[in-house]
Amino acid sequence: MTAAATSASSAADRAARTRRPGSAYRRKATLSRVLFHIGMIVLVVVVLYPGVWLLGASIKPSNDIVGNVSVLTSEPTFDNFVTALSGIAGIPSLVFFWNSLVLAVGSVVGIVLSSTVTAYAFARIRFAGRGVWFNLMIGTLLLPFQVVIIPQYILFQKMGVIDTFIPLLLGKFLATEAFFVFLLVQFMRNIPRELDEAARIDGAGHFRTFWSVMLPLTRPAIVSASIFAFIWSWNDFLGPLLYLSSPSNYTVSLALRTFVDQTAYSDFGAMMAMSVLAILPVLVFFTVFQRYIVEGVATQGLKG
């Protein structure tokens, strides 16, 4: 009996020693997960705080916004939205939203038309100097916009198109957006060339191959480029500030500036309400098409 008890005790000790390392590992893993989730929650709070504060500020009185970092207010009011929607200088805010929408949609159309054709030429057509021209195009990404502001303004002024949407849209239709061309080129290069050869065997030329083969397969990258083009155009401030002078042509970004005047009364409440309204179209556009972003930016085409 003694030997049996000793053997049983030794077995129990061995089992306990075997369990202890596993138990310690589980406790350590649990602690790591808890710390990770706490860190992620803190990070989410920091990232979302400006947006939540903007929503709270949109229903605060103007004198309760500056210097107040609190999200909530004891005197909520929706008069800010009424003031924001009433517009400025007798022009309803819907005019500003329409102008921004025209520019954003026009930018998307221009970029998709010009960039897809240019990307197809660089990615699928062999011609003399293709590498040199492609490198020169990529080099334009290093050229600051401030360098070309004055020459462009003088050119459009001599054309007599200042205070119109033409200076803001013309470049989109001329394939000057190297970022989008590069994005589409990288996507198209991953599409098997056997598809082009099959189209040529069927008698298709470059246009037919581009329209019937490349465009459908490049849809994720095209949608991604459209999303970026829409958001960048909608949020653009410097371009409209340079070329638009009539309040009736103002975009939302320019209209926001008019609510703050350093020499007179500044309606910060209306500006916050207008900011909330300005974000909504971008959020809707992004929500509808966001599933294409990762797929398009990853530039992963079909694998042969």
PDB file of C-alpha atoms in Angstrom:
ATOM      1  CA  MET A   1       0.000   0.000   0.000  1.00  0.00           C
ATOM      2  CA  THR A   2       2.813   2.379   0.812  1.00  0.00           C
ATOM      3  CA  ALA A   3       4.505   1.759  -2.510  1.00  0.00           C
ATOM      4  CA  ALA A   4       1.195   2.242  -4.290  1.00  0.00           C
ATOM      5  CA  ALA A   5       0.523   5.479  -2.410  1.00  0.00           C
ATOM      6  CA  THR A   6       4.018   6.722  -3.199  1.00  0.00           C
ATOM      7  CA  SER A   7       3.588   5.873  -6.867  1.00  0.00           C
ATOM      8  CA  ALA A   8       0.216   7.622  -6.967  1.00  0.00           C
ATOM      9  CA  SER A   9       1.686  10.697  -5.265  1.00  0.00           C
ATOM     10  CA  SER A  10       4.567  10.822  -7.747  1.00  0.00           C
ATOM     11  CA  ALA A  11       2.153  10.540 -10.646  1.00  0.00           C
ATOM     12  CA  ALA A  12       0.053  13.365  -9.196  1.00  0.00           C
ATOM     13  CA  ASP A  13       3.147  15.559  -8.818  1.00  0.00           C
ATOM     14  CA  ARG A  14       4.200  14.876 -12.381  1.00  0.00           C
ATOM     15  CA  ALA A  15       0.702  15.699 -13.609  1.00  0.00           C
ATOM     16  CA  ALA A  16       0.698  18.935 -11.605  1.00  0.00           C
ATOM     17  CA  ARG A  17       4.097  19.935 -13.022  1.00  0.00           C
ATOM     18  CA  THR A  18       2.794  19.137 -16.483  1.00  0.00           C
ATOM     19  CA  ARG A  19      -0.309  21.266 -15.990  1.00  0.00           C
ATOM     20  CA  ARG A  20       1.385  24.280 -14.454  1.00  0.00           C
ATOM     21  CA  PRO A  21       3.355  25.391 -17.553  1.00  0.00           C
ATOM     22  CA  GLY A  22       0.205  25.054 -19.683  1.00  0.00           C
ATOM     23  CA  SER A  23      -1.846  27.017 -17.188  1.00  0.00           C
ATOM     24  CA  ALA A  24       0.792  29.748 -17.024  1.00  0.00           C
ATOM     25  CA  TYR A  25       0.881  29.933 -20.829  1.00  0.00           C
ATOM     26  CA  ARG A  26      -2.899  30.283 -20.967  1.00  0.00           C
ATOM     27  CA  ARG A  27      -2.849  33.043 -18.369  1.00  0.00           C
ATOM     28  CA  LYS A  28      -0.140  34.853 -20.302  1.00  0.00           C
ATOM     29  CA  ALA A  29      -2.058  34.480 -23.564  1.00  0.00           C
ATOM     30  CA  THR A  30      -5.252  35.742 -21.919  1.00  0.00           C
ATOM     31  CA  LEU A  31      -3.422  38.741 -20.472  1.00  0.00           C
ATOM     32  CA  SER A  32      -1.909  39.514 -23.898  1.00  0.00           C
ATOM     33  CA  ARG A  33      -5.339  39.399 -25.544  1.00  0.00           C
ATOM     34  CA  VAL A  34      -6.829  41.652 -22.884  1.00  0.00           C
ATOM     35  CA  LEU A  35      -4.033  44.189 -23.247  1.00  0.00           C
ATOM     36  CA  PHE A  36      -4.330  44.048 -27.037  1.00  0.00           C
ATOM     37  CA  HIS A  37      -8.068  44.724 -26.952  1.00  0.00           C
ATOM     38  CA  ILE A  38      -7.630  47.546 -24.447  1.00  0.00           C
ATOM     39  CA  GLY A  39      -4.996  49.111 -26.695  1.00  0.00           C
ATOM     40  CA  MET A  40      -7.271  48.783 -29.746  1.00  0.00           C
ATOM     41  CA  ILE A  41     -10.186  50.368 -27.861  1.00  0.00           C
ATOM     42  CA  VAL A  42      -7.991  53.299 -26.805  1.00  0.00           C
ATOM     43  CA  LEU A  43      -6.752  53.702 -30.375  1.00  0.00           C
ATOM     44  CA  VAL A  44     -10.318  53.630 -31.752  1.00  0.00           C
ATOM     45  CA  VAL A  45     -11.403  56.259 -29.227  1.00  0.00           C
ATOM     46  CA  VAL A  46      -8.502  58.528 -30.231  1.00  0.00           C
ATOM     47  CA  VAL A  47      -9.208  58.089 -33.951  1.00  0.00           C
ATOM     48  CA  LEU A  48     -12.991  58.549 -33.699  1.00  0.00           C
ATOM     49  CA  TYR A  49     -12.955  61.393 -31.182  1.00  0.00           C
ATOM     50  CA  PRO A  50     -12.609  64.223 -33.767  1.00  0.00           C
ATOM     51  CA  GLY A  51     -15.589  62.899 -35.735  1.00  0.00           C
ATOM     52  CA  VAL A  52     -17.711  62.422 -32.624  1.00  0.00           C
ATOM     53  CA  TRP A  53     -16.720  65.904 -31.423  1.00  0.00           C
ATOM     54  CA  LEU A  54     -17.745  67.342 -34.805  1.00  0.00           C
ATOM     55  CA  LEU A  55     -21.190  65.752 -34.481  1.00  0.00           C
ATOM     56  CA  GLY A  56     -21.538  67.152 -30.970  1.00  0.00           C
ATOM     57  CA  ALA A  57     -20.303  70.589 -31.999  1.00  0.00           C
ATOM     58  CA  SER A  58     -22.874  70.760 -34.804  1.00  0.00           C
ATOM     59  CA  ILE A  59     -25.654  71.065 -32.210  1.00  0.00           C
ATOM     60  CA  LYS A  60     -23.787  73.409 -29.841  1.00  0.00           C
ATOM     61  CA  PRO A  61     -24.261  77.167 -29.675  1.00  0.00           C
ATOM     62  CA  SER A  62     -21.447  79.019 -31.436  1.00  0.00           C
ATOM     63  CA  ASN A  63     -20.139  80.494 -28.184  1.00  0.00           C
ATOM     64  CA  ASP A  64     -19.830  77.008 -26.694  1.00  0.00           C
ATOM     65  CA  ILE A  65     -17.608  75.511 -29.436  1.00  0.00           C
ATOM     66  CA  VAL A  66     -14.266  77.302 -29.326  1.00  0.00           C
ATOM     67  CA  GLY A  67     -12.152  76.125 -26.402  1.00  0.00           C
ATOM     68  CA  ASN A  68     -14.613  73.405 -25.378  1.00  0.00           C
ATOM     69  CA  VAL A  69     -13.357  69.870 -25.986  1.00  0.00           C
ATOM     70  CA  SER A  70     -16.451  68.243 -24.495  1.00  0.00           C
ATOM     71  CA  VAL A  71     -18.614  66.251 -26.879  1.00  0.00           C
ATOM     72  CA  LEU A  72     -21.921  66.976 -25.124  1.00  0.00           C
ATOM     73  CA  THR A  73     -23.619  70.290 -24.474  1.00  0.00           C
ATOM     74  CA  SER A  74     -26.240  71.366 -21.981  1.00  0.00           C
ATOM     75  CA  GLU A  75     -28.021  73.526 -24.578  1.00  0.00           C
ATOM     76  CA  PRO A  76     -28.407  71.479 -27.791  1.00  0.00           C
ATOM     77  CA  THR A  77     -29.803  73.369 -30.777  1.00  0.00           C
ATOM     78  CA  PHE A  78     -30.543  72.460 -34.387  1.00  0.00           C
ATOM     79  CA  ASP A  79     -30.582  76.057 -35.553  1.00  0.00           C
ATOM     80  CA  ASN A  80     -27.056  75.498 -36.854  1.00  0.00           C
ATOM     81  CA  PHE A  81     -28.380  73.169 -39.559  1.00  0.00           C
ATOM     82  CA  VAL A  82     -31.108  75.650 -40.491  1.00  0.00           C
ATOM     83  CA  THR A  83     -28.492  78.387 -40.871  1.00  0.00           C
ATOM     84  CA  ALA A  84     -26.169  76.110 -42.833  1.00  0.00           C
ATOM     85  CA  LEU A  85     -28.902  75.022 -45.262  1.00  0.00           C
ATOM     86  CA  SER A  86     -30.073  78.611 -45.788  1.00  0.00           C
ATOM     87  CA  GLY A  87     -26.719  79.304 -47.471  1.00  0.00           C
ATOM     88  CA  ILE A  88     -24.860  82.590 -47.877  1.00  0.00           C
ATOM     89  CA  ALA A  89     -25.445  85.784 -49.844  1.00  0.00           C
ATOM     90  CA  GLY A  90     -28.913  84.569 -50.774  1.00  0.00           C
ATOM     91  CA  ILE A  91     -27.542  81.396 -52.373  1.00  0.00           C
ATOM     92  CA  PRO A  92     -28.938  78.149 -50.895  1.00  0.00           C
ATOM     93  CA  SER A  93     -26.445  75.545 -49.751  1.00  0.00           C
ATOM     94  CA  LEU A  94     -27.917  73.087 -52.237  1.00  0.00           C
ATOM     95  CA  VAL A  95     -26.184  75.129 -54.964  1.00  0.00           C
ATOM     96  CA  PHE A  96     -22.808  74.534 -53.309  1.00  0.00           C
ATOM     97  CA  PHE A  97     -23.515  70.814 -52.994  1.00  0.00           C
ATOM     98  CA  TRP A  98     -24.567  70.678 -56.639  1.00  0.00           C
ATOM     99  CA  ASN A  99     -21.374  72.427 -57.743  1.00  0.00           C
ATOM    100  CA  SER A 100     -19.250  70.017 -55.713  1.00  0.00           C
ATOM    101  CA  LEU A 101     -21.185  67.067 -57.123  1.00  0.00           C
ATOM    102  CA  VAL A 102     -20.692  68.263 -60.710  1.00  0.00           C
ATOM    103  CA  LEU A 103     -16.953  68.645 -60.160  1.00  0.00           C
ATOM    104  CA  ALA A 104     -16.628  65.315 -58.352  1.00  0.00           C
ATOM    105  CA  VAL A 105     -18.601  63.331 -60.937  1.00  0.00           C
ATOM    106  CA  GLY A 106     -16.847  65.144 -63.791  1.00  0.00           C
ATOM    107  CA  SER A 107     -13.475  64.315 -62.234  1.00  0.00           C
ATOM    108  CA  VAL A 108     -14.437  60.645 -61.950  1.00  0.00           C
ATOM    109  CA  VAL A 109     -15.576  60.489 -65.576  1.00  0.00           C
ATOM    110  CA  GLY A 110     -12.490  62.299 -66.859  1.00  0.00           C
ATOM    111  CA  ILE A 111     -10.034  60.247 -64.830  1.00  0.00           C
ATOM    112  CA  VAL A 112     -11.659  56.928 -65.750  1.00  0.00           C
ATOM    113  CA  LEU A 113     -11.737  57.763 -69.464  1.00  0.00           C
ATOM    114  CA  SER A 114      -8.211  59.148 -69.753  1.00  0.00           C
ATOM    115  CA  SER A 115      -6.418  56.938 -67.238  1.00  0.00           C
ATOM    116  CA  THR A 116      -7.795  53.623 -68.496  1.00  0.00           C
ATOM    117  CA  VAL A 117      -6.808  54.368 -72.106  1.00  0.00           C
ATOM    118  CA  THR A 118      -3.345  55.572 -71.082  1.00  0.00           C
ATOM    119  CA  ALA A 119      -2.825  52.611 -68.739  1.00  0.00           C
ATOM    120  CA  TYR A 120      -3.841  50.165 -71.480  1.00  0.00           C
ATOM    121  CA  ALA A 121      -1.260  51.667 -73.835  1.00  0.00           C
ATOM    122  CA  PHE A 122       1.529  51.420 -71.241  1.00  0.00           C
ATOM    123  CA  ALA A 123       0.568  47.961 -69.989  1.00  0.00           C
ATOM    124  CA  ARG A 124      -0.448  46.066 -73.150  1.00  0.00           C
ATOM    125  CA  ILE A 125       0.981  47.826 -76.232  1.00  0.00           C
ATOM    126  CA  ARG A 126       4.666  47.628 -77.132  1.00  0.00           C
ATOM    127  CA  PHE A 127       5.966  50.817 -78.731  1.00  0.00           C
ATOM    128  CA  ALA A 128       9.295  52.607 -78.971  1.00  0.00           C
ATOM    129  CA  GLY A 129      10.190  54.559 -75.848  1.00  0.00           C
ATOM    130  CA  ARG A 130       7.447  53.065 -73.732  1.00  0.00           C
ATOM    131  CA  GLY A 131       9.680  52.733 -70.674  1.00  0.00           C
ATOM    132  CA  VAL A 132      11.017  56.276 -71.022  1.00  0.00           C
ATOM    133  CA  TRP A 133       7.552  57.805 -71.322  1.00  0.00           C
ATOM    134  CA  PHE A 134       6.269  55.757 -68.420  1.00  0.00           C
ATOM    135  CA  ASN A 135       9.163  56.879 -66.210  1.00  0.00           C
ATOM    136  CA  LEU A 136       8.569  60.492 -67.201  1.00  0.00           C
ATOM    137  CA  MET A 137       4.916  60.119 -66.268  1.00  0.00           C
ATOM    138  CA  ILE A 138       5.825  58.655 -62.867  1.00  0.00           C
ATOM    139  CA  GLY A 139       8.302  61.500 -62.423  1.00  0.00           C
ATOM    140  CA  THR A 140       5.439  64.000 -62.510  1.00  0.00           C
ATOM    141  CA  LEU A 141       4.365  62.627 -59.123  1.00  0.00           C
ATOM    142  CA  LEU A 142       7.468  64.305 -57.698  1.00  0.00           C
ATOM    143  CA  LEU A 143       6.485  67.694 -59.138  1.00  0.00           C
ATOM    144  CA  PRO A 144       4.828  69.859 -56.447  1.00  0.00           C
ATOM    145  CA  PHE A 145       1.495  71.369 -57.427  1.00  0.00           C
ATOM    146  CA  GLN A 146       2.710  74.779 -56.252  1.00  0.00           C
ATOM    147  CA  VAL A 147       5.272  74.820 -59.080  1.00  0.00           C
ATOM    148  CA  VAL A 148       2.617  74.835 -61.807  1.00  0.00           C
ATOM    149  CA  ILE A 149       0.000  77.049 -60.135  1.00  0.00           C
ATOM    150  CA  ILE A 150       1.103  80.322 -61.735  1.00  0.00           C
ATOM    151  CA  PRO A 151       1.689  78.969 -65.302  1.00  0.00           C
ATOM    152  CA  GLN A 152      -1.639  77.151 -65.236  1.00  0.00           C
ATOM    153  CA  TYR A 153      -3.503  80.187 -63.959  1.00  0.00           C
ATOM    154  CA  ILE A 154      -1.988  82.434 -66.643  1.00  0.00           C
ATOM    155  CA  LEU A 155      -2.859  79.874 -69.325  1.00  0.00           C
ATOM    156  CA  PHE A 156      -6.493  79.551 -68.219  1.00  0.00           C
ATOM    157  CA  GLN A 157      -6.786  83.319 -67.816  1.00  0.00           C
ATOM    158  CA  LYS A 158      -5.686  83.860 -71.407  1.00  0.00           C
ATOM    159  CA  MET A 159      -8.217  81.204 -72.451  1.00  0.00           C
ATOM    160  CA  GLY A 160     -10.924  83.208 -70.668  1.00  0.00           C
ATOM    161  CA  VAL A 161     -12.181  80.300 -68.559  1.00  0.00           C
ATOM    162  CA  ILE A 162     -11.478  81.678 -65.078  1.00  0.00           C
ATOM    163  CA  ASP A 163     -14.511  81.453 -62.759  1.00  0.00           C
ATOM    164  CA  THR A 164     -15.744  78.342 -64.583  1.00  0.00           C
ATOM    165  CA  PHE A 165     -15.357  74.625 -63.914  1.00  0.00           C
ATOM    166  CA  ILE A 166     -13.166  74.118 -66.988  1.00  0.00           C
ATOM    167  CA  PRO A 167      -9.793  74.666 -65.238  1.00  0.00           C
ATOM    168  CA  LEU A 168     -10.795  72.160 -62.568  1.00  0.00           C
ATOM    169  CA  LEU A 169     -11.963  69.480 -65.027  1.00  0.00           C
ATOM    170  CA  LEU A 170      -9.832  69.886 -68.137  1.00  0.00           C
ATOM    171  CA  GLY A 171      -6.775  68.234 -66.627  1.00  0.00           C
ATOM    172  CA  LYS A 172      -8.807  65.188 -65.592  1.00  0.00           C
ATOM    173  CA  PHE A 173      -9.600  64.428 -69.238  1.00  0.00           C
ATOM    174  CA  LEU A 174      -5.959  64.797 -70.359  1.00  0.00           C
ATOM    175  CA  ALA A 175      -4.480  61.907 -68.344  1.00  0.00           C
ATOM    176  CA  THR A 176      -2.434  64.205 -66.116  1.00  0.00           C
ATOM    177  CA  GLU A 177      -3.264  62.198 -62.985  1.00  0.00           C
ATOM    178  CA  ALA A 178      -0.193  59.948 -62.924  1.00  0.00           C
ATOM    179  CA  PHE A 179      -1.254  58.209 -59.712  1.00  0.00           C
ATOM    180  CA  PHE A 180      -4.353  56.706 -61.305  1.00  0.00           C
ATOM    181  CA  VAL A 181      -2.495  55.728 -64.475  1.00  0.00           C
ATOM    182  CA  PHE A 182       0.131  53.944 -62.370  1.00  0.00           C
ATOM    183  CA  LEU A 183      -2.575  52.183 -60.338  1.00  0.00           C
ATOM    184  CA  LEU A 184      -4.310  50.886 -63.451  1.00  0.00           C
ATOM    185  CA  VAL A 185      -1.051  49.938 -65.201  1.00  0.00           C
ATOM    186  CA  GLN A 186      -0.003  47.767 -62.269  1.00  0.00           C
ATOM    187  CA  PHE A 187      -3.385  46.053 -62.284  1.00  0.00           C
ATOM    188  CA  MET A 188      -3.453  45.461 -66.029  1.00  0.00           C
ATOM    189  CA  ARG A 189       0.057  44.006 -66.035  1.00  0.00           C
ATOM    190  CA  ASN A 190      -1.138  41.144 -63.842  1.00  0.00           C
ATOM    191  CA  ILE A 191      -3.840  40.112 -66.308  1.00  0.00           C
ATOM    192  CA  PRO A 192      -2.639  37.197 -68.485  1.00  0.00           C
ATOM    193  CA  ARG A 193      -1.602  38.189 -71.986  1.00  0.00           C
ATOM    194  CA  GLU A 194      -3.190  35.001 -73.302  1.00  0.00           C
ATOM    195  CA  LEU A 195      -6.499  36.866 -73.161  1.00  0.00           C
ATOM    196  CA  ASP A 196      -5.167  39.500 -75.567  1.00  0.00           C
ATOM    197  CA  GLU A 197      -3.892  36.800 -77.903  1.00  0.00           C
ATOM    198  CA  ALA A 198      -7.256  35.019 -77.822  1.00  0.00           C
ATOM    199  CA  ALA A 199      -9.003  38.287 -78.675  1.00  0.00           C
ATOM    200  CA  ARG A 200      -6.638  38.905 -81.611  1.00  0.00           C
ATOM    201  CA  ILE A 201      -7.260  35.390 -82.894  1.00  0.00           C
ATOM    202  CA  ASP A 202     -10.975  36.225 -82.872  1.00  0.00           C
ATOM    203  CA  GLY A 203     -10.242  39.286 -84.990  1.00  0.00           C
ATOM    204  CA  ALA A 204     -10.404  41.935 -82.243  1.00  0.00           C
ATOM    205  CA  GLY A 205      -8.251  45.025 -82.491  1.00  0.00           C
ATOM    206  CA  HIS A 206      -6.896  47.138 -79.667  1.00  0.00           C
ATOM    207  CA  PHE A 207     -10.148  49.016 -79.111  1.00  0.00           C
ATOM    208  CA  ARG A 208     -12.223  45.822 -78.997  1.00  0.00           C
ATOM    209  CA  THR A 209      -9.713  44.152 -76.679  1.00  0.00           C
ATOM    210  CA  PHE A 210      -9.656  47.204 -74.442  1.00  0.00           C
ATOM    211  CA  TRP A 211     -13.444  47.522 -74.294  1.00  0.00           C
ATOM    212  CA  SER A 212     -14.490  43.870 -74.078  1.00  0.00           C
ATOM    213  CA  VAL A 213     -11.562  42.267 -72.238  1.00  0.00           C
ATOM    214  CA  MET A 214      -9.554  44.751 -70.213  1.00  0.00           C
ATOM    215  CA  LEU A 215     -12.257  47.051 -68.876  1.00  0.00           C
ATOM    216  CA  PRO A 216     -14.401  44.299 -67.300  1.00  0.00           C
ATOM    217  CA  LEU A 217     -11.358  42.671 -65.696  1.00  0.00           C
ATOM    218  CA  THR A 218     -10.026  46.022 -64.457  1.00  0.00           C
ATOM    219  CA  ARG A 219     -13.280  46.975 -62.742  1.00  0.00           C
ATOM    220  CA  PRO A 220     -11.918  46.732 -59.149  1.00  0.00           C
ATOM    221  CA  ALA A 221      -9.057  49.126 -59.943  1.00  0.00           C
ATOM    222  CA  ILE A 222     -11.390  51.449 -61.850  1.00  0.00           C
ATOM    223  CA  VAL A 223     -13.808  51.610 -58.924  1.00  0.00           C
ATOM    224  CA  SER A 224     -10.934  52.275 -56.516  1.00  0.00           C
ATOM    225  CA  ALA A 225      -9.673  55.101 -58.734  1.00  0.00           C
ATOM    226  CA  SER A 226     -13.209  56.483 -58.931  1.00  0.00           C
ATOM    227  CA  ILE A 227     -13.545  56.507 -55.150  1.00  0.00           C
ATOM    228  CA  PHE A 228     -10.270  58.342 -54.653  1.00  0.00           C
ATOM    229  CA  ALA A 229     -11.066  60.793 -57.468  1.00  0.00           C
ATOM    230  CA  PHE A 230     -14.499  61.552 -56.028  1.00  0.00           C
ATOM    231  CA  ILE A 231     -13.214  62.104 -52.490  1.00  0.00           C
ATOM    232  CA  TRP A 232     -10.218  64.204 -53.581  1.00  0.00           C
ATOM    233  CA  SER A 233     -12.354  66.398 -55.824  1.00  0.00           C
ATOM    234  CA  TRP A 234     -15.100  66.795 -53.214  1.00  0.00           C
ATOM    235  CA  ASN A 235     -12.597  67.847 -50.545  1.00  0.00           C
ATOM    236  CA  ASP A 236     -10.465  70.030 -52.831  1.00  0.00           C
ATOM    237  CA  PHE A 237     -10.119  73.569 -51.523  1.00  0.00           C
ATOM    238  CA  LEU A 238      -7.110  75.113 -53.255  1.00  0.00           C
ATOM    239  CA  GLY A 239      -8.300  74.492 -56.817  1.00  0.00           C
ATOM    240  CA  PRO A 240     -11.739  76.117 -56.399  1.00  0.00           C
ATOM    241  CA  LEU A 241     -10.145  78.915 -54.359  1.00  0.00           C
ATOM    242  CA  LEU A 242      -7.834  79.748 -57.285  1.00  0.00           C
ATOM    243  CA  TYR A 243     -10.289  79.559 -60.161  1.00  0.00           C
ATOM    244  CA  LEU A 244     -13.759  80.293 -58.751  1.00  0.00           C
ATOM    245  CA  SER A 245     -14.689  83.820 -57.701  1.00  0.00           C
ATOM    246  CA  SER A 246     -18.486  83.986 -58.008  1.00  0.00           C
ATOM    247  CA  PRO A 247     -20.392  82.748 -54.930  1.00  0.00           C
ATOM    248  CA  SER A 248     -22.834  80.965 -57.233  1.00  0.00           C
ATOM    249  CA  ASN A 249     -19.941  78.752 -58.404  1.00  0.00           C
ATOM    250  CA  TYR A 250     -18.605  78.008 -54.935  1.00  0.00           C
ATOM    251  CA  THR A 251     -18.141  74.430 -53.833  1.00  0.00           C
ATOM    252  CA  VAL A 252     -18.898  73.109 -50.344  1.00  0.00           C
ATOM    253  CA  SER A 253     -15.285  73.544 -49.257  1.00  0.00           C
ATOM    254  CA  LEU A 254     -15.332  77.224 -50.238  1.00  0.00           C
ATOM    255  CA  ALA A 255     -18.740  77.771 -48.672  1.00  0.00           C
ATOM    256  CA  LEU A 256     -17.417  76.434 -45.369  1.00  0.00           C
ATOM    257  CA  ARG A 257     -14.827  79.187 -45.286  1.00  0.00           C
ATOM    258  CA  THR A 258     -17.470  81.911 -45.512  1.00  0.00           C
ATOM    259  CA  PHE A 259     -18.925  80.999 -42.117  1.00  0.00           C
ATOM    260  CA  VAL A 260     -15.700  82.124 -40.427  1.00  0.00           C
ATOM    261  CA  ASP A 261     -14.692  85.763 -40.768  1.00  0.00           C
ATOM    262  CA  GLN A 262     -11.769  87.149 -38.798  1.00  0.00           C
ATOM    263  CA  THR A 263     -13.081  90.724 -39.101  1.00  0.00           C
ATOM    264  CA  ALA A 264     -16.722  90.070 -38.227  1.00  0.00           C
ATOM    265  CA  TYR A 265     -18.965  87.539 -36.505  1.00  0.00           C
ATOM    266  CA  SER A 266     -17.959  83.917 -37.056  1.00  0.00           C
ATOM    267  CA  ASP A 267     -20.759  81.365 -36.997  1.00  0.00           C
ATOM    268  CA  PHE A 268     -18.832  78.300 -35.864  1.00  0.00           C
ATOM    269  CA  GLY A 269     -22.042  76.386 -35.169  1.00  0.00           C
ATOM    270  CA  ALA A 270     -23.241  76.720 -38.765  1.00  0.00           C
ATOM    271  CA  MET A 271     -19.773  75.803 -40.011  1.00  0.00           C
ATOM    272  CA  MET A 272     -19.802  72.597 -37.942  1.00  0.00           C
ATOM    273  CA  ALA A 273     -23.286  71.733 -39.180  1.00  0.00           C
ATOM    274  CA  MET A 274     -22.195  72.390 -42.757  1.00  0.00           C
ATOM    275  CA  SER A 275     -19.148  70.174 -42.193  1.00  0.00           C
ATOM    276  CA  VAL A 276     -21.372  67.313 -41.057  1.00  0.00           C
ATOM    277  CA  LEU A 277     -23.561  67.705 -44.147  1.00  0.00           C
ATOM    278  CA  ALA A 278     -20.476  67.866 -46.381  1.00  0.00           C
ATOM    279  CA  ILE A 279     -19.185  64.560 -45.030  1.00  0.00           C
ATOM    280  CA  LEU A 280     -22.404  62.647 -45.722  1.00  0.00           C
ATOM    281  CA  PRO A 281     -22.029  62.282 -49.549  1.00  0.00           C
ATOM    282  CA  VAL A 282     -18.443  61.062 -49.132  1.00  0.00           C
ATOM    283  CA  LEU A 283     -19.517  58.519 -46.511  1.00  0.00           C
ATOM    284  CA  VAL A 284     -22.347  57.253 -48.713  1.00  0.00           C
ATOM    285  CA  PHE A 285     -20.085  56.983 -51.767  1.00  0.00           C
ATOM    286  CA  PHE A 286     -17.380  55.243 -49.759  1.00  0.00           C
ATOM    287  CA  THR A 287     -19.825  52.839 -48.070  1.00  0.00           C
ATOM    288  CA  VAL A 288     -21.360  51.755 -51.370  1.00  0.00           C
ATOM    289  CA  PHE A 289     -18.030  51.037 -53.086  1.00  0.00           C
ATOM    290  CA  GLN A 290     -15.606  50.377 -50.208  1.00  0.00           C
ATOM    291  CA  ARG A 291     -15.457  46.638 -50.868  1.00  0.00           C
ATOM    292  CA  TYR A 292     -13.516  47.361 -54.066  1.00  0.00           C
ATOM    293  CA  ILE A 293     -10.798  49.471 -52.417  1.00  0.00           C
ATOM    294  CA  VAL A 294      -8.594  46.734 -50.984  1.00  0.00           C
ATOM    295  CA  GLU A 295      -9.037  44.583 -54.078  1.00  0.00           C
ATOM    296  CA  GLY A 296      -8.171  47.459 -56.389  1.00  0.00           C
ATOM    297  CA  VAL A 297      -5.236  48.916 -54.473  1.00  0.00           C
ATOM    298  CA  ALA A 298      -3.695  45.454 -54.032  1.00  0.00           C
ATOM    299  CA  THR A 299      -3.571  45.342 -57.866  1.00  0.00           C
ATOM    300  CA  GLN A 300      -4.044  41.607 -57.950  1.00  0.00           C
ATOM    301  CA  GLY A 301      -5.327  40.588 -61.355  1.00  0.00           C
ATOM    302  CA  LEU A 302      -6.016  37.119 -62.666  1.00  0.00           C
ATOM    303  CA  LYS A 303      -3.293  34.545 -62.248  1.00  0.00           C
ATOM    304  CA  GLY A 304      -2.369  32.394 -65.193  1.00  0.00           C
TER     305      GLY A 304
END
